[in-house]
PDB file of C-alpha atoms in Angstrom:
ATOM      1  CA  ASN T 160     -21.277  40.800  95.645  1.00  0.00           C
ATOM      2  CA  ARG T 161     -19.626  37.397  96.075  1.00  0.00           C
ATOM      3  CA  PHE T 162     -22.865  35.423  95.551  1.00  0.00           C
ATOM      4  CA  HIS T 163     -23.515  37.066  92.168  1.00  0.00           C
ATOM      5  CA  GLN T 164     -19.879  36.603  91.174  1.00  0.00           C
ATOM      6  CA  LEU T 165     -20.107  32.854  91.906  1.00  0.00           C
ATOM      7  CA  GLU T 166     -23.474  32.602  90.166  1.00  0.00           C
ATOM      8  CA  SER T 167     -22.004  34.274  87.058  1.00  0.00           C
ATOM      9  CA  LEU T 168     -19.004  31.953  87.213  1.00  0.00           C
ATOM     10  CA  HIS T 169     -21.267  28.891  87.240  1.00  0.00           C
ATOM     11  CA  GLU T 170     -23.371  30.224  84.348  1.00  0.00           C
ATOM     12  CA  GLN T 171     -20.331  31.009  82.212  1.00  0.00           C
ATOM     13  CA  LEU T 172     -18.544  27.730  82.942  1.00  0.00           C
ATOM     14  CA  ASN T 173     -21.731  25.886  82.018  1.00  0.00           C
ATOM     15  CA  GLN T 174     -21.572  27.524  78.562  1.00  0.00           C
ATOM     16  CA  ILE T 175     -18.041  26.304  77.748  1.00  0.00           C
ATOM     17  CA  GLN T 176     -17.954  24.000  74.741  1.00  0.00           C
ATOM     18  CA  MET T 177     -15.328  21.599  76.060  1.00  0.00           C
ATOM     19  CA  GLN T 178     -14.147  18.809  73.786  1.00  0.00           C
ATOM     20  CA  ALA T 179     -13.455  15.410  75.369  1.00  0.00           C
ATOM     21  CA  PHE T 180      -9.765  14.480  75.377  1.00  0.00           C
ATOM     22  CA  SER T 181      -7.206  11.910  76.490  1.00  0.00           C
ATOM     23  CA  LEU T 182      -4.250  12.795  78.675  1.00  0.00           C
ATOM     24  CA  GLU T 183      -1.206  10.546  78.841  1.00  0.00           C
ATOM     25  CA  LEU T 184       0.690  10.844  82.122  1.00  0.00           C
ATOM     26  CA  ASP T 185       4.083   9.667  80.945  1.00  0.00           C
ATOM     27  CA  LYS T 186       6.732  11.535  82.931  1.00  0.00           C
ATOM     28  CA  SER T 187       7.561  11.943  86.591  1.00  0.00           C
ATOM     29  CA  GLY T 188       9.029  14.965  88.305  1.00  0.00           C
ATOM     30  CA  TYR T 189       9.749  16.864  91.487  1.00  0.00           C
ATOM     31  CA  TRP T 190       9.206  20.507  92.412  1.00  0.00           C
ATOM     32  CA  ALA T 191      11.689  21.468  95.132  1.00  0.00           C
ATOM     33  CA  LYS T 192       9.996  24.566  96.560  1.00  0.00           C
ATOM     34  CA  PRO T 193       6.623  22.952  97.357  1.00  0.00           C
ATOM     35  CA  LYS T 194       8.405  19.579  97.858  1.00  0.00           C
ATOM     36  CA  ILE T 195       5.990  17.736  95.571  1.00  0.00           C
ATOM     37  CA  GLN T 196       6.614  14.562  93.601  1.00  0.00           C
ATOM     38  CA  PHE T 197       4.261  14.208  90.633  1.00  0.00           C
ATOM     39  CA  ILE T 198       3.455  12.596  87.302  1.00  0.00           C
ATOM     40  CA  ALA T 199       2.506  14.685  84.292  1.00  0.00           C
ATOM     41  CA  PRO T 200       1.943  14.606  80.548  1.00  0.00           C
ATOM     42  CA  SER T 201       4.901  15.322  78.265  1.00  0.00           C
ATOM     43  CA  VAL T 202       2.377  16.697  75.740  1.00  0.00           C
ATOM     44  CA  GLN T 203      -0.717  18.736  76.591  1.00  0.00           C
ATOM     45  CA  PRO T 204      -3.674  18.076  74.258  1.00  0.00           C
ATOM     46  CA  LEU T 205      -5.006  21.142  72.438  1.00  0.00           C
ATOM     47  CA  ALA T 206      -8.450  20.569  74.012  1.00  0.00           C
ATOM     48  CA  LEU T 207      -6.907  20.868  77.502  1.00  0.00           C
ATOM     49  CA  ILE T 208      -4.968  24.017  76.572  1.00  0.00           C
ATOM     50  CA  ASN T 209      -8.129  25.578  75.130  1.00  0.00           C
ATOM     51  CA  LEU T 210     -10.156  24.640  78.222  1.00  0.00           C
ATOM     52  CA  GLN T 211      -7.555  26.150  80.566  1.00  0.00           C
ATOM     53  CA  HIS T 212      -7.411  29.397  78.546  1.00  0.00           C
ATOM     54  CA  THR T 213     -11.212  29.656  78.452  1.00  0.00           C
ATOM     55  CA  VAL T 214     -11.651  29.030  82.190  1.00  0.00           C
ATOM     56  CA  GLN T 215      -8.897  31.541  82.975  1.00  0.00           C
ATOM     57  CA  SER T 216     -10.573  34.150  80.743  1.00  0.00           C
ATOM     58  CA  VAL T 217     -13.885  33.620  82.536  1.00  0.00           C
ATOM     59  CA  GLY T 218     -12.156  34.060  85.903  1.00  0.00           C
ATOM     60  CA  LEU T 219     -10.379  37.221  84.767  1.00  0.00           C
ATOM     61  CA  GLY T 220     -13.626  38.671  83.431  1.00  0.00           C
ATOM     62  CA  LEU T 221     -15.280  38.130  86.816  1.00  0.00           C
ATOM     63  CA  HIS T 222     -12.305  39.596  88.734  1.00  0.00           C
ATOM     64  CA  PHE T 223     -11.254  36.386  90.453  1.00  0.00           C
ATOM     65  CA  PRO T 224      -7.593  36.224  91.491  1.00  0.00           C
ATOM     66  CA  ILE T 225      -5.686  34.285  88.830  1.00  0.00           C
ATOM     67  CA  GLU T 226      -2.677  32.034  89.376  1.00  0.00           C
ATOM     68  CA  LYS T 227       0.417  33.766  88.009  1.00  0.00           C
ATOM     69  CA  ARG T 228       2.525  30.626  87.601  1.00  0.00           C
ATOM     70  CA  PRO T 229       2.298  28.799  84.273  1.00  0.00           C
ATOM     71  CA  TYR T 230      -0.370  26.102  84.005  1.00  0.00           C
ATOM     72  CA  ARG T 231       1.244  22.672  84.430  1.00  0.00           C
ATOM     73  CA  PRO T 232      -1.220  19.776  84.572  1.00  0.00           C
ATOM     74  CA  HIS T 233      -0.039  17.041  86.927  1.00  0.00           C
ATOM     75  CA  VAL T 234      -1.093  14.485  89.512  1.00  0.00           C
ATOM     76  CA  THR T 235       0.562  14.894  92.906  1.00  0.00           C
ATOM     77  CA  LEU T 236       1.934  11.605  94.228  1.00  0.00           C
ATOM     78  CA  GLN T 237       3.543  12.859  97.451  1.00  0.00           C
ATOM     79  CA  ARG T 238       3.709  16.120  99.380  1.00  0.00           C
ATOM     80  CA  LYS T 239       6.421  17.350 101.743  1.00  0.00           C
ATOM     81  CA  VAL T 240       9.077  15.153 100.121  1.00  0.00           C
ATOM     82  CA  ASN T 241      12.585  16.325 101.071  1.00  0.00           C
ATOM     83  CA  ALA T 242      14.204  14.582  98.120  1.00  0.00           C
ATOM     84  CA  PRO T 243      12.552  12.882  95.169  1.00  0.00           C
ATOM     85  CA  SER T 244      12.575   9.115  95.188  1.00  0.00           C
ATOM     86  CA  VAL T 245      13.788   7.356  92.086  1.00  0.00           C
ATOM     87  CA  PRO T 246      10.761   6.132  90.094  1.00  0.00           C
ATOM     88  CA  LEU T 247      10.447   2.353  90.056  1.00  0.00           C
ATOM     89  CA  PHE T 248       8.991   2.562  86.546  1.00  0.00           C
ATOM     90  CA  GLN T 249       8.274   5.109  83.838  1.00  0.00           C
ATOM     91  CA  PRO T 250       4.636   6.221  84.212  1.00  0.00           C
ATOM     92  CA  ASN T 251       2.322   5.319  81.352  1.00  0.00           C
ATOM     93  CA  ILE T 252      -1.228   6.171  82.415  1.00  0.00           C
ATOM     94  CA  THR T 253      -3.914   7.352  80.017  1.00  0.00           C
ATOM     95  CA  CYS T 254      -6.876   9.292  81.405  1.00  0.00           C
ATOM     96  CA  GLU T 255     -10.034  10.118  79.464  1.00  0.00           C
ATOM     97  CA  PHE T 256     -11.829  13.375  80.265  1.00  0.00           C
ATOM     98  CA  ASN T 257     -15.372  14.279  79.220  1.00  0.00           C
ATOM     99  CA  THR T 258     -16.137  16.657  82.103  1.00  0.00           C
ATOM    100  CA  PHE T 259     -14.321  19.321  84.064  1.00  0.00           C
ATOM    101  CA  SER T 260     -14.947  20.331  87.660  1.00  0.00           C
ATOM    102  CA  LEU T 261     -14.728  23.433  89.813  1.00  0.00           C
ATOM    103  CA  TYR T 262     -12.967  22.871  93.138  1.00  0.00           C
ATOM    104  CA  GLU T 263     -12.489  25.044  96.181  1.00  0.00           C
ATOM    105  CA  SER T 264      -9.184  24.719  98.029  1.00  0.00           C
ATOM    106  CA  VAL T 265      -9.508  25.095 101.781  1.00  0.00           C
ATOM    107  CA  SER T 266      -6.404  25.331 103.977  1.00  0.00           C
ATOM    108  CA  GLY T 267      -6.624  23.721 107.380  1.00  0.00           C
ATOM    109  CA  ALA T 268      -4.456  22.399 110.195  1.00  0.00           C
ATOM    110  CA  THR T 269      -3.928  19.099 108.359  1.00  0.00           C
ATOM    111  CA  GLY T 270      -3.171  20.693 104.987  1.00  0.00           C
ATOM    112  CA  VAL T 271      -5.170  21.713 101.956  1.00  0.00           C
ATOM    113  CA  LYS T 272      -8.467  20.010 101.133  1.00  0.00           C
ATOM    114  CA  TYR T 273     -10.048  20.240  97.698  1.00  0.00           C
ATOM    115  CA  ILE T 274     -13.845  20.354  97.697  1.00  0.00           C
ATOM    116  CA  LYS T 275     -15.661  19.672  94.426  1.00  0.00           C
ATOM    117  CA  ARG T 276     -18.295  22.367  93.909  1.00  0.00           C
ATOM    118  CA  GLN T 277     -19.622  21.670  90.398  1.00  0.00           C
ATOM    119  CA  THR T 278     -18.994  19.433  87.374  1.00  0.00           C
ATOM    120  CA  TYR T 279     -19.568  20.535  83.787  1.00  0.00           C
ATOM    121  CA  PRO T 280     -20.066  18.191  80.792  1.00  0.00           C
ATOM    122  CA  CYS T 281     -18.246  18.262  77.473  1.00  0.00           C
ATOM    123  CA  ALA T 282     -19.918  19.489  74.300  1.00  0.00           C
ATOM    124  CA  ASN T 283     -19.801  16.216  72.356  1.00  0.00           C
TER     125      ASN T 283
END
C-alpha cells in the first residue's frame, strides 16, 4: 500500500551515501512551453549526477512514476513569462549542498506548491 511504499522510500533515501558538492549557477535560460525563466549550471558536478541517478533508481524500484524528461537542475526565476527578459547580468552564484530533500508538489488554484517532506544528510 501507499504507506509502506513511502516508508520504504524514506528508508532507502536515508541510506544514500551522498557526497557534498558545489553548484555554480552561471547561465540563464528560458523554456517556452512552460514559460519559465531560470538560471542553471553550465556544468553538473558528478556528485549531483550520481545523486539524481540513485534517487531515480530508488523511485523506479518502488514503482513511483518517474519523470521522462531529462534531468536539468535549475532555479526558476519567473513563471508564466510570455517572452524572456534580457538578463541584466550574467549569473554567477555558487551554492553548497550537504543535504538533499524530498518534496511533494501539490497543484492548487494559485499554482503549484512544493512541500518539504524530509531532508537527508550527506555521507561526509
